[in-house]
Coordinates of C-alpha atoms in Angstrom, one line a residue:
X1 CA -258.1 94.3 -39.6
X2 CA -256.4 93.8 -43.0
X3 CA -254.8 91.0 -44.1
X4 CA -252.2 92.9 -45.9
X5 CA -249.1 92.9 -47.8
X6 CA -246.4 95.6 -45.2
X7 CA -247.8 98.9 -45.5
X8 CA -247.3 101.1 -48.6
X9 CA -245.2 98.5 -50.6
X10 CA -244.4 100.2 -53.9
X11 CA -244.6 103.6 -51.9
X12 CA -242.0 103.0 -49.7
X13 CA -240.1 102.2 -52.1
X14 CA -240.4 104.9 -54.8
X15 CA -239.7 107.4 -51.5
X16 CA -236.2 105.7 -50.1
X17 CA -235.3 105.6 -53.7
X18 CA -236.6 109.5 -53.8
X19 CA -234.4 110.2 -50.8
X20 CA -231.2 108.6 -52.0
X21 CA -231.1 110.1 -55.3
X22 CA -232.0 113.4 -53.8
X23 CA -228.4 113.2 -52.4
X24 CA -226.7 112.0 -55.4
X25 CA -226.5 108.4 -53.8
X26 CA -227.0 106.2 -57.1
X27 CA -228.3 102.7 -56.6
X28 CA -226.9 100.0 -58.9
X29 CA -229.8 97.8 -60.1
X30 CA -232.7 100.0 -59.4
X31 CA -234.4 102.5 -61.9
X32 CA -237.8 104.8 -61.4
X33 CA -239.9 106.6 -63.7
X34 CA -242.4 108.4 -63.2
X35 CA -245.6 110.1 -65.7
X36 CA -248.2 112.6 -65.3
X37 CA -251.8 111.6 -66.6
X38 CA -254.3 114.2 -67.5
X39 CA -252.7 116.3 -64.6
X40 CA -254.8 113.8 -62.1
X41 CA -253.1 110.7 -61.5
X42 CA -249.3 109.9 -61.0
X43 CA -247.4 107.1 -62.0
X44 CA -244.4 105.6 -60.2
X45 CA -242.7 103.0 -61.3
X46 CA -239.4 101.3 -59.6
X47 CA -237.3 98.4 -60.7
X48 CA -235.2 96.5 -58.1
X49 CA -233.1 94.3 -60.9
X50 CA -229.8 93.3 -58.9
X51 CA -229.1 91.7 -54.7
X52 CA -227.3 94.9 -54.4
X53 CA -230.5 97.2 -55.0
X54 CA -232.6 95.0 -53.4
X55 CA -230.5 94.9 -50.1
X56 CA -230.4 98.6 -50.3
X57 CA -234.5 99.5 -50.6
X58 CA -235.1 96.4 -48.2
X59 CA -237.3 95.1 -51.4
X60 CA -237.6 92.2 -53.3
X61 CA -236.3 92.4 -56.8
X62 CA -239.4 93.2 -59.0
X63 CA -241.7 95.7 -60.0
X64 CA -242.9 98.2 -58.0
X65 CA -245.9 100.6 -59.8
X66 CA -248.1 103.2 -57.3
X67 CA -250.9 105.0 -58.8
X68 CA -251.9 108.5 -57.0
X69 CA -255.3 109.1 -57.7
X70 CA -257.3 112.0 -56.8
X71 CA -258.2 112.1 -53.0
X72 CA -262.3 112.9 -54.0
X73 CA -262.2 111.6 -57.5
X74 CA -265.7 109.2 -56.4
X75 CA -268.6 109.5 -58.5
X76 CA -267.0 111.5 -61.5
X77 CA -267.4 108.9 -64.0
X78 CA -264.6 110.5 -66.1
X79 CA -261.9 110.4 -63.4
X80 CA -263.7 106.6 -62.3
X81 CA -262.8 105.7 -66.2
X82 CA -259.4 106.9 -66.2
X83 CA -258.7 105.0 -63.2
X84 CA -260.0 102.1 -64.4
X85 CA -257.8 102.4 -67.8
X86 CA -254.7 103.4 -66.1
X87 CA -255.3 100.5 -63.5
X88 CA -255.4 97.6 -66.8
X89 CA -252.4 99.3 -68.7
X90 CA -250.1 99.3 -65.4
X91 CA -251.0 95.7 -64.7
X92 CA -250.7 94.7 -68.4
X93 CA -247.0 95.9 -68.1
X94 CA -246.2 93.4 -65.9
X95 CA -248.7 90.3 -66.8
X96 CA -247.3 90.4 -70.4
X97 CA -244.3 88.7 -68.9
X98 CA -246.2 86.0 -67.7
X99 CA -249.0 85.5 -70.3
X100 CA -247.7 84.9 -73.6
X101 CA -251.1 83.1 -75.1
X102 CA -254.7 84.1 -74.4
X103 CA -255.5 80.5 -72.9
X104 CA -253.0 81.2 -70.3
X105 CA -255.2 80.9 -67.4
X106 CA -255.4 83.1 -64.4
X107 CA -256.9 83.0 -60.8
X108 CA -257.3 85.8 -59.5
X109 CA -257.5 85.7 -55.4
X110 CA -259.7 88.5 -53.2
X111 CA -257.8 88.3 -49.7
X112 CA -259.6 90.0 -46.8
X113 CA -262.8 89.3 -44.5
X114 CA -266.4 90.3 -46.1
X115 CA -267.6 91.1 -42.6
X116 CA -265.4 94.1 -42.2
X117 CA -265.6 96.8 -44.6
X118 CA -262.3 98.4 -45.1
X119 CA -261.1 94.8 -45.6
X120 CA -263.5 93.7 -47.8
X121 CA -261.4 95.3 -51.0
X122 CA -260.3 92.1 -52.3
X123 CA -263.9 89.9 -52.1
X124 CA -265.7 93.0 -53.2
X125 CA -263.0 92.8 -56.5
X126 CA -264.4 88.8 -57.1
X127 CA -267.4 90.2 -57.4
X128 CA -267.2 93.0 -60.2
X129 CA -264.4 90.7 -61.9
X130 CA -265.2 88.4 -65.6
X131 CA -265.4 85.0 -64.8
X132 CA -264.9 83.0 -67.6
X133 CA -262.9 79.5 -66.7
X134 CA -266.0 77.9 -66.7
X135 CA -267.2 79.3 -70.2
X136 CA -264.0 78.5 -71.8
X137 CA -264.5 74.8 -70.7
X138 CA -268.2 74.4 -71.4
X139 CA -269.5 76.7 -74.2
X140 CA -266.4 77.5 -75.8
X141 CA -268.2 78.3 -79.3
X142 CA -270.3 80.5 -77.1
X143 CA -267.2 82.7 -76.2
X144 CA -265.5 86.0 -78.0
X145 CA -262.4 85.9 -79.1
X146 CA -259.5 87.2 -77.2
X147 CA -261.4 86.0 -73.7
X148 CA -258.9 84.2 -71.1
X149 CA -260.1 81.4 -69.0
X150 CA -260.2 83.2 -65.3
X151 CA -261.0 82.1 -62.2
X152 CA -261.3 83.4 -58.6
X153 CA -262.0 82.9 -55.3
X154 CA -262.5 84.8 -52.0
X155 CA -261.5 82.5 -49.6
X156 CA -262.0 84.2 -45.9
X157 CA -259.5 84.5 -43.4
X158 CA -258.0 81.7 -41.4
X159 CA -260.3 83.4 -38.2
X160 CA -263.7 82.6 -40.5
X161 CA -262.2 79.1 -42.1
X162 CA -260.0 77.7 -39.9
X163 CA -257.8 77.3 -42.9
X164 CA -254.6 79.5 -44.0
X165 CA -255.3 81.3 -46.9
X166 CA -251.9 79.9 -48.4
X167 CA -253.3 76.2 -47.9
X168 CA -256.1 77.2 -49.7
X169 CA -254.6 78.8 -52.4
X170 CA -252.0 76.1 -52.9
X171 CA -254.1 73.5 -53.5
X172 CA -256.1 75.6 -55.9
X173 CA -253.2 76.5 -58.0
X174 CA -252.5 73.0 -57.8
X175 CA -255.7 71.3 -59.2
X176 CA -256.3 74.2 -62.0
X177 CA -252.8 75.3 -62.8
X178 CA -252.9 78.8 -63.3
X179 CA -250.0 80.6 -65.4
X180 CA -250.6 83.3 -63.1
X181 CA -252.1 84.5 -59.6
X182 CA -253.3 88.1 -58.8
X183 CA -253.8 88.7 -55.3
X184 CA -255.6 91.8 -54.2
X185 CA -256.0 92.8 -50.6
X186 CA -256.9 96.2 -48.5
X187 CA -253.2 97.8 -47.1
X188 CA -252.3 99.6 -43.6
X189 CA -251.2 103.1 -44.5
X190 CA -248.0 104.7 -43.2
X191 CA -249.0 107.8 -44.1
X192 CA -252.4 109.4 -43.2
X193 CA -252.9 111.0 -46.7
X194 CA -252.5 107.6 -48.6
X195 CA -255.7 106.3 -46.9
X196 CA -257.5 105.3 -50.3
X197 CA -255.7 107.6 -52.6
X198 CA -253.3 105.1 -54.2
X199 CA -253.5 101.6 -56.2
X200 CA -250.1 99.7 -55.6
X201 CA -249.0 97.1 -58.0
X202 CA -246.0 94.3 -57.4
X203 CA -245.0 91.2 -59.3
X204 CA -243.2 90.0 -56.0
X205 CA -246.0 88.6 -54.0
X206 CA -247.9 89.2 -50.8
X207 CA -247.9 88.4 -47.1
X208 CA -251.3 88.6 -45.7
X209 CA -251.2 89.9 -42.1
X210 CA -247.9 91.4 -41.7
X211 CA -248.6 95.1 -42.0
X212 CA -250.9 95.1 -38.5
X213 CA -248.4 92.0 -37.5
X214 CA -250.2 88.8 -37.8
X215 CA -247.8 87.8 -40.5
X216 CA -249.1 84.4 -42.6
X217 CA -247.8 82.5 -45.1
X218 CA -246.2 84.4 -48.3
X219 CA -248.3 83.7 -51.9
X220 CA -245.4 84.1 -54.1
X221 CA -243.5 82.1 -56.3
X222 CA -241.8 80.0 -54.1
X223 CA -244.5 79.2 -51.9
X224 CA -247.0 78.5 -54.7
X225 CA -245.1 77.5 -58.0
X226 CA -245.9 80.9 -60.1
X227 CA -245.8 84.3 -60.5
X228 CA -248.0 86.3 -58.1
X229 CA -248.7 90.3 -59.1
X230 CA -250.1 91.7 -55.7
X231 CA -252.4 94.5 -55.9
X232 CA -253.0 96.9 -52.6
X233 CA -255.0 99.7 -51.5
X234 CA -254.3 101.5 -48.4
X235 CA -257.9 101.4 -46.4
X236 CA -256.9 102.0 -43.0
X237 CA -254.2 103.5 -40.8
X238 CA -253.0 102.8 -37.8
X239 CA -253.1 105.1 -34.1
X240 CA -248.9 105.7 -34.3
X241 CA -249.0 106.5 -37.6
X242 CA -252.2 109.5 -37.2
X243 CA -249.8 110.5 -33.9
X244 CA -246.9 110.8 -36.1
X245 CA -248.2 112.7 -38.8
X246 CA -250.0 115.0 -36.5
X247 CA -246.5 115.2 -34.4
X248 CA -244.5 116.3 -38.4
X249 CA -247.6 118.9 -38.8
X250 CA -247.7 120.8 -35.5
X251 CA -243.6 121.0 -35.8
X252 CA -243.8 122.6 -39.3
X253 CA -246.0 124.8 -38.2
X254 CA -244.3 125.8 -35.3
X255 CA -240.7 125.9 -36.6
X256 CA -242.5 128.6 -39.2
X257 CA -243.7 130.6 -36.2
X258 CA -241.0 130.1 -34.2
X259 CA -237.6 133.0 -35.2
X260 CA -234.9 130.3 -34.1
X261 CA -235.1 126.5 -34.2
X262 CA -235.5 124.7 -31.5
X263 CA -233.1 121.2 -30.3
X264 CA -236.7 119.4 -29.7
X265 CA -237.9 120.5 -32.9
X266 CA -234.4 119.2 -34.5
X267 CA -234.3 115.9 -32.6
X268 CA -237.7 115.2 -33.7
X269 CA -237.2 116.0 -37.4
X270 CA -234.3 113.9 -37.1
X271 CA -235.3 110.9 -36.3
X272 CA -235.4 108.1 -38.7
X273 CA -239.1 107.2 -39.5
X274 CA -238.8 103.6 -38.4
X275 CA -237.6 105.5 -35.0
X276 CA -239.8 107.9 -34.8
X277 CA -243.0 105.4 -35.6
X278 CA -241.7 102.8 -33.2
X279 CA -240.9 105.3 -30.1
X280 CA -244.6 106.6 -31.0
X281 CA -246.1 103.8 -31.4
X282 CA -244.3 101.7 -27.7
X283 CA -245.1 105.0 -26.0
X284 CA -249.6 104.7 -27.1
X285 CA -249.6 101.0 -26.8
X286 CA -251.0 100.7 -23.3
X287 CA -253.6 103.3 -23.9
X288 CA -254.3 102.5 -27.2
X289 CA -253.2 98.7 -28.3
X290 CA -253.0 98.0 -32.0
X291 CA -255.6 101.0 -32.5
X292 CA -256.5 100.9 -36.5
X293 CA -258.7 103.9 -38.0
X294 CA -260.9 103.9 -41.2
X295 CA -262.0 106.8 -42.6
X296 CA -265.9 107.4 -42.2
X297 CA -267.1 106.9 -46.0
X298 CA -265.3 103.8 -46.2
X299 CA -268.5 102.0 -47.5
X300 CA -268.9 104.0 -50.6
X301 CA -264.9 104.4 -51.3
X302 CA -264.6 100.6 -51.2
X303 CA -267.1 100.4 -53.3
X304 CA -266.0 102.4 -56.1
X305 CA -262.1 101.5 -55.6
X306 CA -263.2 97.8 -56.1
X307 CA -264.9 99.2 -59.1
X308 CA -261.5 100.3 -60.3
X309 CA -259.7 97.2 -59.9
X310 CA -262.2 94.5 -61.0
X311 CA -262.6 96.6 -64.6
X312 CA -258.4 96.9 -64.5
X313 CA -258.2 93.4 -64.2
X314 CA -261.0 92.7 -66.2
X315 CA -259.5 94.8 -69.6
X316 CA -255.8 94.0 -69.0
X317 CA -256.1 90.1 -69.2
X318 CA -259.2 89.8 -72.1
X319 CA -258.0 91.3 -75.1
X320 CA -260.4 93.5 -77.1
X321 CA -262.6 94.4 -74.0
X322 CA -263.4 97.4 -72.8
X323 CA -265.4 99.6 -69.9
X324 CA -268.5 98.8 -72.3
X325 CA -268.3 95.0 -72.6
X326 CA -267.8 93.9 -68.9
X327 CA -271.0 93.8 -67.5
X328 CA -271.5 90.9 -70.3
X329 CA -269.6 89.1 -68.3
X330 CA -270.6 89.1 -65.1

């Protein structure tokens, strides 16, 4: 299952934000733009800046950037190379905070289990990803300029190690000092459609575990002494979640057919979605448990999602390198 951040993150809170400005309900403290590119991939972007705005989304304060990407967009190398540009210049909007010189160091941490595909996103990132710590140390005259010393580390699950990922990482950012962490890890979707269609990006950390509710210990800046920028892609969804989506479609469709509304049909379309999900989600427990559900090419979208990220990451903190300079690197 996936060690992830609560479900839909940056999402959730570009929609409640959505939802209380549609009724003229103004939130001190919190802003959100939002941009178009090339008619293919939308931008949100939400600031929580105040307690007030914060209390009011149930956020963090911090950055909150989503990234809707076309559903089928996988193997059209022009779409694949948008994605990939969009990806560094979102995350270079909110590392430029941190990095102010291009021997800031960054480790870069792949949460998730190798041995189960739609929570292998964040090892299968390590792998595409420019690592260059080492070279910056050993063969510095051997190096570009503009190339940050990065490192990075998949470091299991606490199931495979025995260890808690946040022991591991502390002691890490301990012993090499990192300026910054990155933290990417595969999400659980509230929503059936988000299932690998968005990138999420925060600057307030992440809590592996606590969207399927094995909650573990936080990587952000209190726990581990510096900025943390999570990134998260919804892989899989859970059995309350497909119920309640399914439940919202067959009641559109028949409050359409039907020539006067219903009370069921009202009650239902009432209720709060925190409700509605938990009253769905109590009444298919003892059928179903914690039932989790992964599309079927979940191999191959993985694959080029990880893609995505790794170049993202891999233009946004080395200065001067581009799509064609990666593979140099790896």
């Amino acid at each position: 299952m996936p060690q992830n951040v609560r479900c839909d993150l940056a999402v959730e809170a570009r929609e409640m934000l959505t939802e209380m400005q549609g009724t003229r309900h103004e939130i001190p403290g919190v802003s959100m733009e939002s941009e178009d590119i090339d008619g293919l991939i939308h931008i949100t972007r939400v600031h929580v800046t105040s307690k007030e705005g914060a209390d009011a989304l149930l956020k963090e304060p911090g950055r909150y950037i989503t990234a809707e990407m076309p559903a089928r967009f996988y193997g059209q190398q022009e779409i694949y190379e948008t994605m990939c540009r969009v990806c560094a210049k979102e995350l270079q909007s909110i590392t430029c905070r941190y990095l102010t010189d291009e021997n800031d160091s960054v480790l870069v941490i792949g949460l998730g289990n190798w041995n189960i595909t739609a929570d292998a996103l964040g090892p299968k990132v390590i792998h595409s990803l420019m690592i260059t710590r080492h070279l910056k140390e050993y063969i510095p005259d051997e190096i570009d300029e503009g190339i940050r010393p990065v490192s990075a580390i998949a470091p299991g699950v606490l199931g495979l190690t025995g260890v808690e990922t946040g022991e591991i990482v502390k002691g890490l950012v301990d012993r090499i000092k990192p300026k910054l962490v990155i933290a990417i890890d595969a999400l659980c979707s509230r929503r059936v459609e988000r299932v690998n269609t968005t990138i999420q990006f925060s600057d307030t950390g992440i809590t592996p575990g606590e969207g399927v509710g094995n909650k573990r210990q936080a990587l952000n800046r209190d726990t581990l002494g510096v900025p943390v920028i999570a990134i998260g892609v919804p892989t899989v969804v859970d059995a309350a979640t497909i119920a309640g989506d399914s439940i919202n479609w067959v009641i559109r469709r028949l409050r359409s057919e039907a020539e006067t509304a219903r009370p069921l049909y009202r009650f239902l379309e009432d209720l709060e979605g925190e409700d509605k999900y938990a009253l769905i989600r109590e009444s298919i427990k003892p059928a179903f448990g914690n039932f989790i559900v992964a599309p079927k090419e979940v191999d191959s979208v993985i694959d080029d999602i990880s893609r995505v990220i790794a170049n993202g990451i891999n233009i946004a903190l080395h200065k001067g390198i581009g799509l064609s300079d990666v593979d140099r690197y790896r």
